[in-house]
Short mmCIF file of C-alpha atoms in Angstrom, two decimals:
data_model
loop_
_atom_site.label_atom_id
_atom_site.label_comp_id
_atom_site.label_asym_id
_atom_site.label_seq_id
_atom_site.Cartn_x
_atom_site.Cartn_y
_atom_site.Cartn_z
CA UNK A 1 66.68 159.98 163.05
CA UNK A 2 65.61 157.52 160.36
CA UNK A 3 65.75 153.87 161.45
CA UNK A 4 65.73 150.95 159.04
CA UNK A 5 64.66 147.39 159.75
CA UNK A 6 67.83 145.30 159.79
CA UNK A 7 65.83 142.34 158.45
CA UNK A 8 64.31 143.75 155.26
CA UNK A 9 65.76 147.26 154.92
CA UNK A 10 62.43 149.11 155.15
CA UNK A 11 62.33 152.46 156.97
CA UNK A 12 60.62 151.89 160.32
CA UNK A 13 57.39 153.84 160.77
CA UNK A 14 54.45 153.80 163.21
CA UNK A 15 51.60 155.36 161.21
CA UNK A 16 50.54 153.02 158.36
CA UNK A 17 50.03 149.39 159.40
CA UNK A 18 49.70 148.20 155.78
CA UNK A 19 52.89 149.91 154.61
CA UNK A 20 56.53 148.81 154.62
CA UNK A 21 58.37 149.05 157.93
CA UNK A 22 55.38 149.31 160.27
CA UNK A 23 56.01 148.88 163.98
CA UNK A 24 53.87 149.73 166.98
CA UNK A 25 54.74 153.11 168.47
CA UNK A 26 55.61 151.75 171.91
CA UNK A 27 58.19 149.39 170.34
CA UNK A 28 59.88 151.90 168.03
CA UNK A 29 62.82 152.93 170.20
CA UNK A 30 63.93 149.43 171.17
CA UNK A 31 63.16 147.39 168.05
CA UNK A 32 65.57 146.45 165.29
CA UNK A 33 62.94 144.72 163.12
CA UNK A 34 59.65 145.83 161.61
CA UNK A 35 56.54 143.94 162.70
CA UNK A 36 56.43 141.96 159.45
CA UNK A 37 60.01 140.69 159.84
CA UNK A 38 59.38 139.88 163.51
CA UNK A 39 56.41 137.68 162.57
CA UNK A 40 58.28 135.96 159.72
CA UNK A 41 61.24 135.18 161.95
CA UNK A 42 59.37 134.11 165.07
CA UNK A 43 56.06 132.71 163.87
CA UNK A 44 56.52 131.90 160.19
CA UNK A 45 53.73 134.35 159.34
CA UNK A 46 54.33 135.99 156.00
CA UNK A 47 52.62 139.20 154.92
CA UNK A 48 52.75 139.74 151.16
CA UNK A 49 53.90 143.20 150.09
CA UNK A 50 52.74 144.22 146.64
CA UNK A 51 55.86 145.24 144.76
CA UNK A 52 56.93 145.54 141.13
CA UNK A 53 60.37 145.82 139.58
CA UNK A 54 59.71 149.53 139.07
CA UNK A 55 60.08 149.88 142.85
CA UNK A 56 63.60 148.46 142.71
CA UNK A 57 65.05 149.85 139.46
CA UNK A 58 66.41 153.02 141.14
CA UNK A 59 68.63 150.76 143.27
CA UNK A 60 70.09 149.08 140.16
CA UNK A 61 70.59 152.48 138.54
CA UNK A 62 72.50 153.68 141.60
CA UNK A 63 74.74 150.60 141.58
CA UNK A 64 75.42 151.02 137.87
CA UNK A 65 76.83 154.50 138.47
CA UNK A 66 79.62 153.02 140.57
CA UNK A 67 82.45 150.69 139.63
CA UNK A 68 81.94 148.58 142.75
CA UNK A 69 82.01 144.80 142.63
CA UNK A 70 78.57 143.24 142.16
CA UNK A 71 77.79 139.73 143.37
CA UNK A 72 75.11 138.31 141.08
CA UNK A 73 73.37 135.46 142.91
CA UNK A 74 71.67 132.89 140.66
CA UNK A 75 69.76 129.78 141.71
CA UNK A 76 71.55 126.95 139.87
CA UNK A 77 68.26 125.08 139.72
CA UNK A 78 66.56 127.91 137.83
CA UNK A 79 69.28 129.40 135.62
CA UNK A 80 67.82 131.87 133.14
CA UNK A 81 70.07 133.49 130.56
CA UNK A 82 67.60 136.36 130.15
CA UNK A 83 68.94 138.98 132.56
CA UNK A 84 67.59 142.02 130.73
CA UNK A 85 66.46 143.87 133.87
CA UNK A 86 69.98 143.59 135.26
CA UNK A 87 72.09 144.00 132.09
CA UNK A 88 70.32 147.26 131.28
CA UNK A 89 71.94 148.98 134.26
CA UNK A 90 74.88 146.90 135.49
CA UNK A 91 78.21 147.14 133.67
CA UNK A 92 80.19 146.70 136.89
CA UNK A 93 82.59 143.80 137.43
CA UNK A 94 80.39 140.85 138.40
CA UNK A 95 81.21 137.86 140.58
CA UNK A 96 78.68 135.20 139.63
CA UNK A 97 77.56 133.05 142.57
CA UNK A 98 75.56 129.94 141.72
CA UNK A 99 73.65 128.87 144.82
CA UNK A 100 72.01 125.64 146.00
CA UNK A 101 74.80 123.43 144.67
CA UNK A 102 73.69 120.72 147.10
CA UNK A 103 70.43 120.02 145.25
CA UNK A 104 72.07 118.93 141.99
CA UNK A 105 73.74 115.50 141.85
CA UNK A 106 77.35 115.52 143.01
CA UNK A 107 78.23 113.49 139.91
CA UNK A 108 77.81 116.69 137.88
CA UNK A 109 81.16 118.48 137.51
CA UNK A 110 81.32 122.04 138.85
CA UNK A 111 83.26 123.21 135.80
CA UNK A 112 80.37 122.13 133.60
CA UNK A 113 77.92 124.19 135.68
CA UNK A 114 80.18 127.23 135.63
CA UNK A 115 79.95 127.42 131.84
CA UNK A 116 76.56 129.14 132.17
CA UNK A 117 78.52 132.35 132.86
CA UNK A 118 79.72 132.50 129.24
CA UNK A 119 76.14 132.98 127.99
CA UNK A 120 74.97 135.73 130.31
CA UNK A 121 76.40 138.68 128.40
CA UNK A 122 77.77 140.48 131.46
CA UNK A 123 81.18 141.53 132.75
CA UNK A 124 81.63 138.36 134.81
CA UNK A 125 85.11 138.26 136.33
CA UNK A 126 84.74 134.87 138.03
CA UNK A 127 82.25 132.22 139.11
CA UNK A 128 81.81 130.22 142.30
CA UNK A 129 79.29 127.55 143.27
CA UNK A 130 78.09 127.48 146.87
CA UNK A 131 75.64 125.75 149.14
CA UNK A 132 74.52 127.84 152.10
CA UNK A 133 72.77 124.81 153.57
CA UNK A 134 75.92 122.64 153.42
CA UNK A 135 78.29 125.60 154.00
CA UNK A 136 80.15 124.68 150.80
CA UNK A 137 82.84 126.83 149.11
CA UNK A 138 82.45 129.90 151.34
CA UNK A 139 86.22 130.22 151.83
CA UNK A 140 86.56 130.36 148.04
CA UNK A 141 83.74 132.91 147.86
CA UNK A 142 85.34 135.21 150.43
CA UNK A 143 88.75 134.98 148.75
CA UNK A 144 87.19 136.03 145.46
CA UNK A 145 85.27 138.89 147.04
CA UNK A 146 88.50 140.31 148.48
CA UNK A 147 90.37 139.70 145.22
CA UNK A 148 87.88 141.47 142.95
CA UNK A 149 86.33 144.22 145.08
CA UNK A 150 87.21 147.73 143.88
CA UNK A 151 86.25 149.53 147.09
CA UNK A 152 84.96 148.55 150.50
CA UNK A 153 81.39 148.37 149.07
CA UNK A 154 80.17 145.14 147.48
CA UNK A 155 76.60 144.91 146.20
CA UNK A 156 74.53 141.70 146.17
CA UNK A 157 71.82 141.45 143.50
CA UNK A 158 69.70 138.73 141.91
CA UNK A 159 66.20 137.45 141.33
CA UNK A 160 63.87 136.61 144.19
CA UNK A 161 64.41 133.32 146.02
CA UNK A 162 67.92 132.88 144.62
CA UNK A 163 69.41 132.70 148.11
CA UNK A 164 70.97 136.19 148.45
CA UNK A 165 70.02 136.86 152.06
CA UNK A 166 70.74 133.29 153.16
CA UNK A 167 74.23 133.58 151.65
CA UNK A 168 74.88 136.87 153.45
CA UNK A 169 73.71 135.43 156.77
CA UNK A 170 76.16 132.55 156.31
CA UNK A 171 79.01 134.99 155.59
CA UNK A 172 78.19 136.95 158.76
CA UNK A 173 78.02 133.77 160.82
CA UNK A 174 81.19 132.22 159.40
CA UNK A 175 83.56 135.17 159.34
CA UNK A 176 82.34 138.12 161.39
CA UNK A 177 81.42 138.49 165.05
CA UNK A 178 78.16 140.34 164.53
CA UNK A 179 74.76 139.78 166.08
CA UNK A 180 72.77 140.40 162.90
CA UNK A 181 70.66 138.29 160.59
CA UNK A 182 68.73 139.34 157.48
CA UNK A 183 65.17 138.06 157.22
CA UNK A 184 64.81 135.15 154.80
CA UNK A 185 61.75 133.52 153.25
CA UNK A 186 60.96 131.38 150.21
CA UNK A 187 58.31 133.91 149.16
CA UNK A 188 59.13 136.95 146.97
CA UNK A 189 59.72 140.53 148.19
CA UNK A 190 61.10 139.67 151.60
CA UNK A 191 63.90 142.26 151.31
CA UNK A 192 62.24 145.62 150.58
CA UNK A 193 65.16 148.07 150.41
CA UNK A 194 68.96 148.09 150.47
CA UNK A 195 70.57 146.83 153.67
CA UNK A 196 74.13 147.97 154.41
CA UNK A 197 76.10 145.51 156.52
CA UNK A 198 79.48 146.86 157.62
CA UNK A 199 81.46 143.71 158.26
CA UNK A 200 84.85 145.38 158.76
CA UNK A 201 86.70 148.56 157.86
CA UNK A 202 87.55 146.90 154.53
CA UNK A 203 84.19 145.35 153.61
CA UNK A 204 80.58 146.53 153.54
CA UNK A 205 78.11 144.19 151.89
CA UNK A 206 74.94 145.81 150.58
CA UNK A 207 71.99 143.48 150.13
CA UNK A 208 69.31 144.59 147.67
CA UNK A 209 65.69 143.53 147.04
CA UNK A 210 65.29 140.53 144.77
CA UNK A 211 64.26 141.33 141.22
CA UNK A 212 60.87 139.80 140.58
CA UNK A 213 60.57 137.04 138.00
CA UNK A 214 56.84 137.34 137.46
CA UNK A 215 56.84 134.05 135.52
CA UNK A 216 58.10 132.07 138.50
CA UNK A 217 55.63 129.48 139.75
CA UNK A 218 55.98 130.87 143.29
CA UNK A 219 53.59 133.65 142.28
CA UNK A 220 50.83 131.17 141.39
CA UNK A 221 50.80 128.51 144.13
CA UNK A 222 50.03 128.46 147.85
CA UNK A 223 52.70 128.16 150.53
CA UNK A 224 52.03 124.42 151.06
CA UNK A 225 52.68 123.69 147.39
CA UNK A 226 55.68 126.00 147.32
CA UNK A 227 57.29 124.08 150.19
CA UNK A 228 56.72 120.82 148.31
CA UNK A 229 58.24 121.96 145.01
CA UNK A 230 61.26 123.71 146.59
CA UNK A 231 64.10 121.14 146.75
CA UNK A 232 65.61 120.69 150.19
CA UNK A 233 68.19 118.01 149.40
CA UNK A 234 69.96 116.40 146.46
CA UNK A 235 67.55 115.71 143.63
CA UNK A 236 67.18 112.17 142.34
CA UNK A 237 66.64 112.68 138.60
CA UNK A 238 64.38 110.31 136.71
CA UNK A 239 65.17 109.31 133.10
CA UNK A 240 62.67 107.99 130.55
CA UNK A 241 63.26 106.61 127.07
CA UNK A 242 60.31 107.78 125.01
CA UNK A 243 59.52 105.53 122.02
CA UNK A 244 55.88 106.46 121.37
CA UNK A 245 53.48 109.34 122.01
CA UNK A 246 53.34 109.73 125.78
CA UNK A 247 52.83 112.32 128.50
CA UNK A 248 54.63 113.09 131.72
CA UNK A 249 52.65 114.59 134.60
CA UNK A 250 54.39 116.62 137.30
CA UNK A 251 51.82 116.38 140.09
CA UNK A 252 48.93 118.65 139.13
CA UNK A 253 51.32 121.44 138.16
CA UNK A 254 52.46 120.60 134.62
CA UNK A 255 51.91 118.13 131.79
CA UNK A 256 54.49 117.41 129.09
CA UNK A 257 53.32 115.78 125.83
CA UNK A 258 55.99 114.06 123.72
CA UNK A 259 55.47 112.81 120.18
CA UNK A 260 58.98 111.80 119.06
CA UNK A 261 61.58 109.30 120.18
CA UNK A 262 63.66 110.96 122.85
CA UNK A 263 65.50 110.56 126.12
CA UNK A 264 64.35 112.89 128.88
CA UNK A 265 65.73 113.35 132.39
CA UNK A 266 63.58 115.20 134.90
CA UNK A 267 65.02 117.43 137.61
CA UNK A 268 62.36 118.46 140.13
CA UNK A 269 61.96 118.25 143.89
CA UNK A 270 61.87 114.68 145.17
CA UNK A 271 58.46 115.46 146.66
CA UNK A 272 56.87 116.14 143.27
CA UNK A 273 54.93 113.14 141.98
CA UNK A 274 56.05 112.14 138.46
CA UNK A 275 53.83 109.96 136.30
CA UNK A 276 54.38 108.71 132.75
CA UNK A 277 51.22 107.85 130.83
CA UNK A 278 49.55 107.96 127.43
CA UNK A 279 48.11 111.36 126.54
CA UNK A 280 45.38 111.95 129.17
CA UNK A 281 43.27 114.39 127.20
CA UNK A 282 41.30 115.46 130.29
CA UNK A 283 44.38 116.23 132.39
CA UNK A 284 45.44 119.85 132.81
CA UNK A 285 44.30 121.00 129.38
CA UNK A 286 42.66 124.00 131.03
CA UNK A 287 46.23 125.12 131.71
CA UNK A 288 48.28 127.40 129.44
CA UNK A 289 49.67 125.60 126.38
CA UNK A 290 53.31 125.98 125.25
CA UNK A 291 54.47 124.47 121.94
CA UNK A 292 58.25 124.11 121.79
CA UNK A 293 60.66 122.96 119.09
CA UNK A 294 63.85 121.50 120.57
CA UNK A 295 67.26 121.10 119.02
CA UNK A 296 69.53 118.27 120.24
CA UNK A 297 70.88 118.65 123.79
CA UNK A 298 68.51 121.25 125.13
CA UNK A 299 66.57 121.72 128.38
CA UNK A 300 63.05 122.89 128.96
CA UNK A 301 62.78 124.98 132.13
CA UNK A 302 59.49 125.47 133.97
CA UNK A 303 60.38 128.51 136.02
CA UNK A 304 60.50 127.71 139.73
CA UNK A 305 59.43 124.09 139.29
CA UNK A 306 62.45 122.46 137.61
CA UNK A 307 63.78 121.44 134.24
CA UNK A 308 63.77 118.56 131.76
CA UNK A 309 66.94 117.55 129.93
CA UNK A 310 66.47 116.19 126.38
CA UNK A 311 68.96 114.35 124.17
CA UNK A 312 67.32 114.59 120.74
CA UNK A 313 65.46 117.26 118.83
CA UNK A 314 61.69 117.11 118.89
CA UNK A 315 58.36 118.86 119.26
CA UNK A 316 57.13 119.18 122.83
CA UNK A 317 53.83 120.51 124.16
CA UNK A 318 53.63 121.63 127.77
CA UNK A 319 50.63 122.67 129.84
CA UNK A 320 51.34 124.81 132.90
CA UNK A 321 49.51 127.06 135.31
CA UNK A 322 48.70 130.24 133.32
CA UNK A 323 51.45 132.82 133.68
CA UNK A 324 54.30 130.44 134.50
CA UNK A 325 57.35 131.07 132.30
CA UNK A 326 58.56 128.14 130.16
CA UNK A 327 61.77 128.48 128.14
CA UNK A 328 64.43 126.50 126.28
CA UNK A 329 68.18 126.62 126.93
CA UNK A 330 71.21 124.46 126.13
CA UNK A 331 71.70 121.51 128.48
CA UNK A 332 72.87 122.73 131.88
CA UNK A 333 74.16 119.26 132.75
#
């Protein structure tokens, strides 16, 4: 009989230690988790599994052949309107869940944040903002799941580190008497295959591997830096009025050069050091250069690090670690 790890979904096997689902032979019969999940959960030891989106596309194709409700989980801190990998296969009804509500200032209206759904180009039937950490809006989430589901199966999809597995664990804990917990980690490719969680006769939630955003900064920094740049509580944004050529340094991770008069508000983890200075020509210029032309009321997003909200149009130059995705969108806030 085939056994799957209830933490990551990999098929348990005892032959190849470097492959998904490995477990020592003597532990096979009694274990629910693969060795990798056991070490993540108990010792915080993370073993990177080399995956690409090609490994996960068959799962999206399978979902797209159904008419089941899909929960699309999006990190509100890293909203990206480019969902090409998902839109190519998913025409199902979609319940958009924006996670990590607790890290954005409470002064920002939820209805304003929900407007991102209108620009995603998908069959989004409704939107809900949640915080798994603060246990916020889960009653609303469950009501919407039951309202919109078309069968007992509900699929959960999204990019890596959006909070899919953490959300599911909170649902299990809040509403269902089950001794089960999916493995979670801030690093990519923690979930390796689909995990079916039968919560009741009326509801089975199916977690899926996170789609890889290869431009996310998490692929280019060590775990110590990743912990620093990942917000853990409400962000305290910093606003500057720029009246002359200046630069803003975000630790040693990014440099933003501004030439025009502008107002900029910076949304990054409170642990990231922010410094405003005149153009330091020797600072971070070995990094990848991005030249951007902003229209009024647009954000610049540095994928996985944060975003900068601008009021006026202008020309902006950004230096980032090579490979990190930088893009422009309309103001989120």
